GROMACS .gro file of C-alpha atoms in nm:
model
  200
    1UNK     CA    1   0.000   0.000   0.000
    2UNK     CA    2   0.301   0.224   0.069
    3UNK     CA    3   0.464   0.184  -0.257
    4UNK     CA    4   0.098   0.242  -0.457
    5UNK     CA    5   0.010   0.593  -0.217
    6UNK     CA    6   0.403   0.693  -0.326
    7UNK     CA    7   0.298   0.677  -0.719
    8UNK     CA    8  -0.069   0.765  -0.702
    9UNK     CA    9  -0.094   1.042  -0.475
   10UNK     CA   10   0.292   1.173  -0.337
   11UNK     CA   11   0.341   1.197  -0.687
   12UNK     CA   12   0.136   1.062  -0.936
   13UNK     CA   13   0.374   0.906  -1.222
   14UNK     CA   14   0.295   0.879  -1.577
   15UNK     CA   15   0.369   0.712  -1.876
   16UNK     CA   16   0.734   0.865  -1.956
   17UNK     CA   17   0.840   1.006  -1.638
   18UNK     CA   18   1.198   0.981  -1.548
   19UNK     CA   19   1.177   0.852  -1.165
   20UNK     CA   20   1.455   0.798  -0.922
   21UNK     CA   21   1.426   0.553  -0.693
   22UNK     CA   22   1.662   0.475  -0.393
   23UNK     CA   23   1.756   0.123  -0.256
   24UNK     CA   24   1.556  -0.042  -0.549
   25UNK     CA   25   1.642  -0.378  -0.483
   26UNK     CA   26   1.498  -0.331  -0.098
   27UNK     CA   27   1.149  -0.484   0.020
   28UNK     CA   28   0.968  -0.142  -0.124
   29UNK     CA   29   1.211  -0.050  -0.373
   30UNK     CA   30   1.144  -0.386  -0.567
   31UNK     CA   31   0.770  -0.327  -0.570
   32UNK     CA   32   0.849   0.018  -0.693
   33UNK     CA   33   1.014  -0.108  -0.965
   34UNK     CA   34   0.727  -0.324  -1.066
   35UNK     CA   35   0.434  -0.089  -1.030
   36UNK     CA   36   0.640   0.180  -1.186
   37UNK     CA   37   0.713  -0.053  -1.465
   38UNK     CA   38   0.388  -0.159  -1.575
   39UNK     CA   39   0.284   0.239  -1.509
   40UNK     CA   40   0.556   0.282  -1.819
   41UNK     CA   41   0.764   0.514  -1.637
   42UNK     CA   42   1.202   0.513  -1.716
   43UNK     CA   43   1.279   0.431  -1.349
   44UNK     CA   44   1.683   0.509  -1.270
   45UNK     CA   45   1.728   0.271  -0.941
   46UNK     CA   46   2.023   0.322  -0.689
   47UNK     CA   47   2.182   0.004  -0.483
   48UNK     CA   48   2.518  -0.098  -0.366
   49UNK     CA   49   2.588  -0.389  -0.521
   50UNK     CA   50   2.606  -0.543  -0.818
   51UNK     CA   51   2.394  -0.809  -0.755
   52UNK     CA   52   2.131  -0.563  -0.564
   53UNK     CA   53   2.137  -0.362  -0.942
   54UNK     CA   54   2.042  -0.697  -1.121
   55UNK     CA   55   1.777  -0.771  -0.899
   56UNK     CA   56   1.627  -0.408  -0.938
   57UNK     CA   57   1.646  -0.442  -1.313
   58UNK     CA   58   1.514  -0.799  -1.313
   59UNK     CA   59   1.239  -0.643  -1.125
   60UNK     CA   60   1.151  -0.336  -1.380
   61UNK     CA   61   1.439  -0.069  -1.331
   62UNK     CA   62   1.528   0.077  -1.663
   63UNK     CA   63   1.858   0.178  -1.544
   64UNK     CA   64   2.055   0.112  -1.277
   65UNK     CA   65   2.339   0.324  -1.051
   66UNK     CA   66   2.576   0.111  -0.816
   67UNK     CA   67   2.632   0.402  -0.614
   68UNK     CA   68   2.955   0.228  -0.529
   69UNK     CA   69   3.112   0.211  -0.826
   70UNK     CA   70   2.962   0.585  -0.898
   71UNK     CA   71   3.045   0.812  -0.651
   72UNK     CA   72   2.916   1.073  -0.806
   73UNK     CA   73   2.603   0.917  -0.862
   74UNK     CA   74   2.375   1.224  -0.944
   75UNK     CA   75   2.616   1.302  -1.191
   76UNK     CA   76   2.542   0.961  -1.358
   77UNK     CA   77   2.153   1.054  -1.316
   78UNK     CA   78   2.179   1.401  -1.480
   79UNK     CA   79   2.380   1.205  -1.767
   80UNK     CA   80   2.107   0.937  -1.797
   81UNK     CA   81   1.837   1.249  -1.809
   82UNK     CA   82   2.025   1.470  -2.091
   83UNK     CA   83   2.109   1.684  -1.814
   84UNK     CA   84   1.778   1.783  -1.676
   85UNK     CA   85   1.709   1.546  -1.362
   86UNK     CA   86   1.406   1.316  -1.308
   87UNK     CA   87   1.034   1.435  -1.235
   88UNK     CA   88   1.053   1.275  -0.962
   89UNK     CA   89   1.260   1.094  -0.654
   90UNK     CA   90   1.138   0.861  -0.420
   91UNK     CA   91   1.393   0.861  -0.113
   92UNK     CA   92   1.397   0.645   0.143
   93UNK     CA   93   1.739   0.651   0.263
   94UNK     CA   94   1.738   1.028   0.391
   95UNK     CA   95   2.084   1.130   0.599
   96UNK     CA   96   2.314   1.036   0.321
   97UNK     CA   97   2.107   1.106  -0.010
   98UNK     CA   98   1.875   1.411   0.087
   99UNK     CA   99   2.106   1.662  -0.083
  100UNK     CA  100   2.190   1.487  -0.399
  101UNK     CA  101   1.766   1.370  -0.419
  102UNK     CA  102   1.780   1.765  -0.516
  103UNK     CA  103   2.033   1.763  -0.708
  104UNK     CA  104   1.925   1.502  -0.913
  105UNK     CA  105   1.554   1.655  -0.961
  106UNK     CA  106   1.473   1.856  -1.268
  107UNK     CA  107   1.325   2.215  -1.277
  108UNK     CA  108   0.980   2.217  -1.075
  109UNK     CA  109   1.049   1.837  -1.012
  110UNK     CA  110   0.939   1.666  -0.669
  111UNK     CA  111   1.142   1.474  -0.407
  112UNK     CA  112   0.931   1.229  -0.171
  113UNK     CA  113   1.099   1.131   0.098
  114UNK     CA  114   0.950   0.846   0.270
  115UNK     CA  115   1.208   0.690   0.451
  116UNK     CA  116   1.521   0.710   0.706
  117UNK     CA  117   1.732   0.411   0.621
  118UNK     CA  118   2.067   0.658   0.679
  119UNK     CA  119   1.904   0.833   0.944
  120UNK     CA  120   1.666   1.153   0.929
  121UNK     CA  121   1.702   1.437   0.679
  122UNK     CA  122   1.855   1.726   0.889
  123UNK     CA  123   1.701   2.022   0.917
  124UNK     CA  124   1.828   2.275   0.590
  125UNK     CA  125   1.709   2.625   0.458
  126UNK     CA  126   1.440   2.595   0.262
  127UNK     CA  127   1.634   2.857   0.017
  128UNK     CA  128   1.800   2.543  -0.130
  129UNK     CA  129   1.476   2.458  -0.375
  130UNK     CA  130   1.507   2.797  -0.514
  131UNK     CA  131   1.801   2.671  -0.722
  132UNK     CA  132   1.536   2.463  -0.952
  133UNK     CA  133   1.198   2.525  -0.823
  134UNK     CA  134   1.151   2.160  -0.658
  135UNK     CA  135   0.898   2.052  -0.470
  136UNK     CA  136   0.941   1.803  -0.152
  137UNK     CA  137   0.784   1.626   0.061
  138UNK     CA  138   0.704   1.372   0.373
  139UNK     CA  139   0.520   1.097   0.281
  140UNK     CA  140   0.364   0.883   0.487
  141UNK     CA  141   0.099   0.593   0.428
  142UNK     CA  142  -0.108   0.633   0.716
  143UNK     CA  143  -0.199   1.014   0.628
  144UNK     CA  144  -0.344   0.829   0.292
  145UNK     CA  145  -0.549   0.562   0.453
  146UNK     CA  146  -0.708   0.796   0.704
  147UNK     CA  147  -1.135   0.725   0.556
  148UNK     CA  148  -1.253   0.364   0.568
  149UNK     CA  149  -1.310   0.412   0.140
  150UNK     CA  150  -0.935   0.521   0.141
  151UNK     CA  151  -0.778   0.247   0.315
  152UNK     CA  152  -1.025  -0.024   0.094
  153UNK     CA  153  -0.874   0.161  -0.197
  154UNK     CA  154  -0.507   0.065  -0.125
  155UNK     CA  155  -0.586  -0.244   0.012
  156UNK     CA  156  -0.771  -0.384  -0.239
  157UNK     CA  157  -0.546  -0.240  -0.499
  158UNK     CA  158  -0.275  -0.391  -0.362
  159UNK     CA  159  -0.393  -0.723  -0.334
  160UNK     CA  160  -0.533  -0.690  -0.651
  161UNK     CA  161  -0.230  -0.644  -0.789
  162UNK     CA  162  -0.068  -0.963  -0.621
  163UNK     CA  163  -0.355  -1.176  -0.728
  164UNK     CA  164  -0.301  -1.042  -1.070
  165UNK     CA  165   0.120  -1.091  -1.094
  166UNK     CA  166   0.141  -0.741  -1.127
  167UNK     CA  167   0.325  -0.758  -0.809
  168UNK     CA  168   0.552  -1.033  -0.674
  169UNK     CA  169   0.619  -1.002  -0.326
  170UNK     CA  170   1.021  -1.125  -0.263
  171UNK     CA  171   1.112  -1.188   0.080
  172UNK     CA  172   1.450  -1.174   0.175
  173UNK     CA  173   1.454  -1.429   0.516
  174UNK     CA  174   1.170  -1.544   0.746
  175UNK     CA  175   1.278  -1.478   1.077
  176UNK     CA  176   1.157  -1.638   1.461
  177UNK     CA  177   0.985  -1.318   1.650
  178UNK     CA  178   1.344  -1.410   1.951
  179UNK     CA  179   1.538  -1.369   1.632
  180UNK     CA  180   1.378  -0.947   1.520
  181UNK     CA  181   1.748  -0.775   1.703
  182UNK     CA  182   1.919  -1.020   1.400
  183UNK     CA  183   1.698  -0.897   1.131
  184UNK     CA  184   1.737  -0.560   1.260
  185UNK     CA  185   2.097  -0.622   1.213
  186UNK     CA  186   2.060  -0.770   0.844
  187UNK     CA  187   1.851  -0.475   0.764
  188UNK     CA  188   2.104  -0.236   0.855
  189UNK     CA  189   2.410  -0.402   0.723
  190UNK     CA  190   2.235  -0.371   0.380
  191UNK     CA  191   2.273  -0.701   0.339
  192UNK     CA  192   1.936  -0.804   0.233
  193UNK     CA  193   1.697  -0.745  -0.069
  194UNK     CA  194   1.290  -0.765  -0.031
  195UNK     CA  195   1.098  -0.802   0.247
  196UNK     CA  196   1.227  -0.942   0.605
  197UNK     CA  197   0.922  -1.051   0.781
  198UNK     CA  198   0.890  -1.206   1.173
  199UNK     CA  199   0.717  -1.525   1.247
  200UNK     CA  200   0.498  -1.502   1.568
   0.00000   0.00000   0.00000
């Protein structure tokens, strides 16, 4: 549900929009890739690895940036985008990519960040989206689902789009509820791709 409220309503992507997505080959970025790819958007992914980048493209990325072996990644972005950014990023890792999420937007583009995987975006003067006019913002799923007709909306549009294939739900590691510090761990050692769930 937090992936579809990201592309229908924190920004609603169309056919031909240049998106960036960070950490494509996690648990949300993976369903990004798929709902953005049967939206027809050119999705630019960011991961670590090489093997996180495969996953992300065998999962609908267009493109993919190891940001390892690119540095500079939103160089690589503005060079994929004929030097004019995406429409749109979706940023869930926050500390360590707020900055260059800005960058890499185009003129009167939108950054959505929805996550804190590096830690929080620090507080910065709001002078900074002057430079191309971008939009951000906060998302957060439970501010979508607040009605009882909103909440059946997502829900049933994303199981919908399980029982359909649209969506294929990859998960990482099952882990024992005594076992949640470990997958905690995992998590943050950026180790894993898809979903880490806890068995009761």
């Amino acid at each position: 549900m937090t992936a579809l409220s990201l592309i229908k309503e924190a920004y609603p992507v169309q056919k031909g929009d240049k998106v960036l997505v960070h950490a494509a080959a996690g648990g949300m970025g993976l369903l990004l890739c798929q709902l953005l790819k049967d939206v027809g958007a050119y999705l630019i992914g960011t991961a670590s690895t090489q093997e996180k980048c495969n996953l992300a493209m065998a999962n609908g990325a267009t493109v993919m940036v190891n940001y390892k072996d690119n540095e500079n990644w939103v160089e690589k972005v503005k060079e994929l985008t004929d030097g004019k950014g995406v429409d749109v990023v979706y940023d869930s890792v926050g500390k360590t990519t707020w900055e260059g999420s800005l960058e890499a937007v185009k003129r009167k583009g939108k950054v959505v960040y929805w996550g804190a995987a590096s830690g929080p975006v620090p507080p910065f003067n709001i002078s900074v989206l002057a430079k191309n006019n971008a939009s951000i913002m906060r998302s957060t799923l439970m501010n979508y689902i607040v009605t009882r007709d909103e909440l059946e909306y997502y829900a049933n549009l994303a199981l919908n789009s399980v029982k359909d294939g649209k969506l294929k739900i990859k998960v990482h590691k099952v882990y024992d509820l005594k076992d949640a510090a470990k997958a905690h761990d995992d998590l943050e050692g950026r180790g894993t791709t898809g979903k880490l769930l806890l068995r009761c």
